[in-house]
Amino acid sequence: MNDEANEFSKRSGCWVVGSMSAIAVLKRNRARPVLQRHPWVFSGAIERVEGDATDGDVVEVRDAGHNWLARGYLNRRSQIAVRLLTWRQDEPIDGDFWRRRLERAVAARQSLVDDANVTAYRLVHAESDYLPGLIVDRYGEWLVLQSLTLGIERWKQALVDLLVDAVGGVRGVYERSDVDVRAKEGLSPSTGVLYGEKPPELVEVLEGGYRFLVDVRQGHKTGFYLDQRENRARLPAFCAGAEVLDVFAYTGGFGVRAATAGASGITLVESSALALDTARRNFALNGCEHSDVNYVEGDAFSVLRGYRAQGRRFDVVVLDPPKFARNDREVKQAARAYKDINMLACQLLRPGGVLFTFSCSGAVSADLFLKIVFSATVDADREAQVIGHLAQAADHPAALTFPEGAYLKGLVCRVW
Ligand code: SAH
């Protein structure tokens, strides 16, 4: 803001912080979601952008009557034209703003930071931590960052410096912005060191005291499915002496917990040979090399069909499939896949066995998922009781203003 504007604001007694920025003016009757603090403004809700703005810039958002509503960053290339950062007119978007937001996110994870048995967790969960477009995961001394939007891209280096200060003891920050959603923002994939040293090929972390190797440079997401941490801890209660089938096993997150809890046998089914290799090493790291572990590389649907044909049975089945529905249009097809795999799992369970079943598709609601699992049990000609409702771990919060943030849902069922 120049001196003149400053002087004007003092005289007129109104705040004009950011008054030099452009203004996205909404169409009539489109202010409601913004007033309710949903962080997205869709391009269809915007009447015009007044003033000079380059995509990636911070703009003000005003209603059709020009009343001030919020402030966020602009990208006209995306259907989500503005992602909102603040609803306070006196809060400018500057270094201090980002520092406050990051410190708040880190402070909310203090119990994890203090837990010597957990060294891997999510520090920043994008929109749900009021930092739209930014994901930061911690793996011991390493931070892994995903920048999903042009707005975050603009601040990326500043955010890295602030993170290093806020977290402490960081040896390196590695970028894993190799995700499809960036294309919608006009961005290409980007990976590499953003600060400090390059992390080793495999970083060892602790989850509930168990040791896991994480490939932060090449692995899925930022290397590990951190969102399942609390759910993995629920598994041991059912595993003593049990035959466990861990389907969509990745690097053995659930399987290792079953083995250390005294499962008599564990079968991992996973399509990625690389992930299964790491799973083998994770079992060895946790002293489970003597357990009866079966590593099966293949397509879960056909492997489970094969087991059904052979009459194989298990006491516990974990189903943690990849995201079957990426959007609303894919829900119907995804529902069929979820139903199919859940039906197969039920058919493979001994009477009284336990099913841990998940969906990480945001577009599939918890309600719909319950119905899908219900119809799978009917098709399998089995009775089932829900004995637990599961969700993403607490370091993956879902802001109440952002229902899209609650993406992972799961059920524990006793199947008769
Ligand atoms: N349960 C794991 C995370 C699973 S993520 C954990 O706790 O860490 C889903 C996994 O399913 C991925 O590792 C992916 O490689 C695998 N996958 C995807 N499609 C598959 C298929 N058709 N058959 C078997 N595995 C599949």
JSON list of C-alpha atoms in Angstrom, two decimals, residues 233-329:
[
{"chain": "A", "resi": 233, "resn": "ALA", "atom": "CA", "xyz": [-3.48, -49.61, 15.70]},
{"chain": "A", "resi": 234, "resn": "ARG", "atom": "CA", "xyz": [-7.01, -51.07, 15.92]},
{"chain": "A", "resi": 235, "resn": "LEU", "atom": "CA", "xyz": [-6.05, -54.26, 14.09]},
{"chain": "A", "resi": 236, "resn": "PRO", "atom": "CA", "xyz": [-3.91, -56.12, 16.70]},
{"chain": "A", "resi": 237, "resn": "ALA", "atom": "CA", "xyz": [-6.94, -56.69, 18.96]},
{"chain": "A", "resi": 238, "resn": "PHE", "atom": "CA", "xyz": [-8.28, -59.22, 16.44]},
{"chain": "A", "resi": 239, "resn": "CYS", "atom": "CA", "xyz": [-5.07, -60.91, 15.36]},
{"chain": "A", "resi": 240, "resn": "ALA", "atom": "CA", "xyz": [-3.81, -63.29, 18.06]},
{"chain": "A", "resi": 241, "resn": "GLY", "atom": "CA", "xyz": [-3.66, -66.73, 16.46]},
{"chain": "A", "resi": 242, "resn": "ALA", "atom": "CA", "xyz": [-5.56, -65.48, 13.42]},
{"chain": "A", "resi": 243, "resn": "GLU", "atom": "CA", "xyz": [-5.03, -66.05, 9.73]},
{"chain": "A", "resi": 244, "resn": "VAL", "atom": "CA", "xyz": [-4.94, -62.54, 8.29]},
{"chain": "A", "resi": 245, "resn": "LEU", "atom": "CA", "xyz": [-5.43, -61.41, 4.69]},
{"chain": "A", "resi": 246, "resn": "ASP", "atom": "CA", "xyz": [-4.08, -57.88, 4.04]},
{"chain": "A", "resi": 247, "resn": "VAL", "atom": "CA", "xyz": [-5.44, -56.78, 0.67]},
{"chain": "A", "resi": 248, "resn": "PHE", "atom": "CA", "xyz": [-3.99, -53.70, -1.06]},
{"chain": "A", "resi": 249, "resn": "ALA", "atom": "CA", "xyz": [-1.12, -54.07, 1.37]},
{"chain": "A", "resi": 250, "resn": "TYR", "atom": "CA", "xyz": [1.39, -51.50, 0.01]},
{"chain": "A", "resi": 251, "resn": "THR", "atom": "CA", "xyz": [4.47, -51.79, 2.27]},
{"chain": "A", "resi": 252, "resn": "GLY", "atom": "CA", "xyz": [2.75, -53.88, 4.93]},
{"chain": "A", "resi": 253, "resn": "GLY", "atom": "CA", "xyz": [1.43, -51.22, 7.30]},
{"chain": "A", "resi": 254, "resn": "PHE", "atom": "CA", "xyz": [-1.48, -53.38, 8.45]},
{"chain": "A", "resi": 255, "resn": "GLY", "atom": "CA", "xyz": [0.32, -56.70, 7.94]},
{"chain": "A", "resi": 256, "resn": "VAL", "atom": "CA", "xyz": [3.23, -55.86, 10.23]},
{"chain": "A", "resi": 257, "resn": "ARG", "atom": "CA", "xyz": [0.77, -54.93, 12.98]},
{"chain": "A", "resi": 258, "resn": "ALA", "atom": "CA", "xyz": [-1.01, -58.27, 12.53]},
{"chain": "A", "resi": 259, "resn": "ALA", "atom": "CA", "xyz": [2.26, -60.21, 12.68]},
{"chain": "A", "resi": 260, "resn": "THR", "atom": "CA", "xyz": [3.55, -58.47, 15.80]},
{"chain": "A", "resi": 261, "resn": "ALA", "atom": "CA", "xyz": [0.17, -59.14, 17.43]},
{"chain": "A", "resi": 262, "resn": "GLY", "atom": "CA", "xyz": [0.64, -62.88, 17.00]},
{"chain": "A", "resi": 263, "resn": "ALA", "atom": "CA", "xyz": [-1.22, -63.72, 13.80]},
{"chain": "A", "resi": 264, "resn": "SER", "atom": "CA", "xyz": [-0.59, -67.33, 12.83]},
{"chain": "A", "resi": 265, "resn": "GLY", "atom": "CA", "xyz": [-0.31, -66.46, 9.14]},
{"chain": "A", "resi": 266, "resn": "ILE", "atom": "CA", "xyz": [-0.40, -63.33, 7.03]},
{"chain": "A", "resi": 267, "resn": "THR", "atom": "CA", "xyz": [-1.06, -63.03, 3.31]},
{"chain": "A", "resi": 268, "resn": "LEU", "atom": "CA", "xyz": [-0.32, -59.70, 1.65]},
{"chain": "A", "resi": 269, "resn": "VAL", "atom": "CA", "xyz": [-1.92, -58.97, -1.72]},
{"chain": "A", "resi": 270, "resn": "GLU", "atom": "CA", "xyz": [-0.48, -56.02, -3.64]},
{"chain": "A", "resi": 271, "resn": "SER", "atom": "CA", "xyz": [-0.04, -55.13, -7.31]},
{"chain": "A", "resi": 272, "resn": "SER", "atom": "CA", "xyz": [3.23, -53.21, -6.87]},
{"chain": "A", "resi": 273, "resn": "ALA", "atom": "CA", "xyz": [6.32, -55.40, -6.73]},
{"chain": "A", "resi": 274, "resn": "LEU", "atom": "CA", "xyz": [8.34, -52.48, -5.39]},
{"chain": "A", "resi": 275, "resn": "ALA", "atom": "CA", "xyz": [5.93, -51.96, -2.49]},
{"chain": "A", "resi": 276, "resn": "LEU", "atom": "CA", "xyz": [6.02, -55.69, -1.68]},
{"chain": "A", "resi": 277, "resn": "ASP", "atom": "CA", "xyz": [9.83, -55.57, -1.59]},
{"chain": "A", "resi": 278, "resn": "THR", "atom": "CA", "xyz": [9.68, -52.84, 1.01]},
{"chain": "A", "resi": 279, "resn": "ALA", "atom": "CA", "xyz": [7.01, -54.84, 2.87]},
{"chain": "A", "resi": 280, "resn": "ARG", "atom": "CA", "xyz": [9.46, -57.76, 3.12]},
{"chain": "A", "resi": 281, "resn": "ARG", "atom": "CA", "xyz": [12.06, -55.48, 4.62]},
{"chain": "A", "resi": 282, "resn": "ASN", "atom": "CA", "xyz": [9.51, -54.01, 7.04]},
{"chain": "A", "resi": 283, "resn": "PHE", "atom": "CA", "xyz": [8.58, -57.48, 8.31]},
{"chain": "A", "resi": 284, "resn": "ALA", "atom": "CA", "xyz": [12.28, -58.25, 8.85]},
{"chain": "A", "resi": 285, "resn": "LEU", "atom": "CA", "xyz": [12.87, -54.92, 10.61]},
{"chain": "A", "resi": 286, "resn": "ASN", "atom": "CA", "xyz": [10.14, -55.74, 13.13]},
{"chain": "A", "resi": 287, "resn": "GLY", "atom": "CA", "xyz": [11.46, -59.20, 13.85]},
{"chain": "A", "resi": 288, "resn": "CYS", "atom": "CA", "xyz": [8.61, -60.97, 12.04]},
{"chain": "A", "resi": 289, "resn": "GLU", "atom": "CA", "xyz": [10.80, -62.89, 9.63]},
{"chain": "A", "resi": 290, "resn": "HIS", "atom": "CA", "xyz": [9.80, -66.11, 11.35]},
{"chain": "A", "resi": 291, "resn": "SER", "atom": "CA", "xyz": [6.08, -65.46, 10.93]},
{"chain": "A", "resi": 292, "resn": "ASP", "atom": "CA", "xyz": [4.34, -67.28, 8.14]},
{"chain": "A", "resi": 293, "resn": "VAL", "atom": "CA", "xyz": [4.09, -64.43, 5.65]},
{"chain": "A", "resi": 294, "resn": "ASN", "atom": "CA", "xyz": [2.91, -64.83, 2.09]},
{"chain": "A", "resi": 295, "resn": "TYR", "atom": "CA", "xyz": [3.69, -62.04, -0.37]},
{"chain": "A", "resi": 296, "resn": "VAL", "atom": "CA", "xyz": [1.33, -62.20, -3.32]},
{"chain": "A", "resi": 297, "resn": "GLU", "atom": "CA", "xyz": [1.91, -59.85, -6.23]},
{"chain": "A", "resi": 298, "resn": "GLY", "atom": "CA", "xyz": [-1.21, -59.48, -8.31]},
{"chain": "A", "resi": 299, "resn": "ASP", "atom": "CA", "xyz": [-4.61, -57.98, -8.90]},
{"chain": "A", "resi": 300, "resn": "ALA", "atom": "CA", "xyz": [-6.65, -58.18, -5.71]},
{"chain": "A", "resi": 301, "resn": "PHE", "atom": "CA", "xyz": [-9.91, -58.96, -7.52]},
{"chain": "A", "resi": 302, "resn": "SER", "atom": "CA", "xyz": [-8.54, -61.98, -9.32]},
{"chain": "A", "resi": 303, "resn": "VAL", "atom": "CA", "xyz": [-6.41, -63.18, -6.38]},
{"chain": "A", "resi": 304, "resn": "LEU", "atom": "CA", "xyz": [-9.46, -63.15, -4.08]},
{"chain": "A", "resi": 305, "resn": "ARG", "atom": "CA", "xyz": [-11.59, -64.89, -6.69]},
{"chain": "A", "resi": 306, "resn": "GLY", "atom": "CA", "xyz": [-8.91, -67.55, -6.93]},
{"chain": "A", "resi": 307, "resn": "TYR", "atom": "CA", "xyz": [-8.94, -68.03, -3.15]},
{"chain": "A", "resi": 308, "resn": "ARG", "atom": "CA", "xyz": [-12.71, -68.37, -3.21]},
{"chain": "A", "resi": 309, "resn": "ALA", "atom": "CA", "xyz": [-12.47, -71.04, -5.87]},
{"chain": "A", "resi": 310, "resn": "GLN", "atom": "CA", "xyz": [-9.87, -72.91, -3.79]},
{"chain": "A", "resi": 311, "resn": "GLY", "atom": "CA", "xyz": [-12.06, -72.67, -0.67]},
{"chain": "A", "resi": 312, "resn": "ARG", "atom": "CA", "xyz": [-9.42, -70.77, 1.30]},
{"chain": "A", "resi": 313, "resn": "ARG", "atom": "CA", "xyz": [-10.61, -69.08, 4.49]},
{"chain": "A", "resi": 314, "resn": "PHE", "atom": "CA", "xyz": [-9.29, -66.33, 6.80]},
{"chain": "A", "resi": 315, "resn": "ASP", "atom": "CA", "xyz": [-10.11, -64.97, 10.26]},
{"chain": "A", "resi": 316, "resn": "VAL", "atom": "CA", "xyz": [-9.37, -61.32, 9.48]},
{"chain": "A", "resi": 317, "resn": "VAL", "atom": "CA", "xyz": [-9.47, -59.49, 6.14]},
{"chain": "A", "resi": 318, "resn": "VAL", "atom": "CA", "xyz": [-8.22, -55.93, 5.62]},
{"chain": "A", "resi": 319, "resn": "LEU", "atom": "CA", "xyz": [-9.41, -54.13, 2.47]},
{"chain": "A", "resi": 320, "resn": "ASP", "atom": "CA", "xyz": [-7.67, -50.82, 1.88]},
{"chain": "A", "resi": 321, "resn": "PRO", "atom": "CA", "xyz": [-8.11, -50.17, -1.84]},
{"chain": "A", "resi": 322, "resn": "PRO", "atom": "CA", "xyz": [-6.86, -47.15, -3.78]},
{"chain": "A", "resi": 323, "resn": "LYS", "atom": "CA", "xyz": [-9.28, -44.33, -4.58]},
{"chain": "A", "resi": 324, "resn": "PHE", "atom": "CA", "xyz": [-11.83, -45.94, -6.91]},
{"chain": "A", "resi": 325, "resn": "ALA", "atom": "CA", "xyz": [-13.80, -42.69, -7.49]},
{"chain": "A", "resi": 326, "resn": "ARG", "atom": "CA", "xyz": [-11.89, -39.52, -8.31]},
{"chain": "A", "resi": 327, "resn": "ASN", "atom": "CA", "xyz": [-15.08, -37.47, -8.69]},
{"chain": "A", "resi": 328, "resn": "ASP", "atom": "CA", "xyz": [-18.88, -37.64, -8.56]},
{"chain": "A", "resi": 329, "resn": "ARG", "atom": "CA", "xyz": [-19.12, -39.01, -12.10]}
]
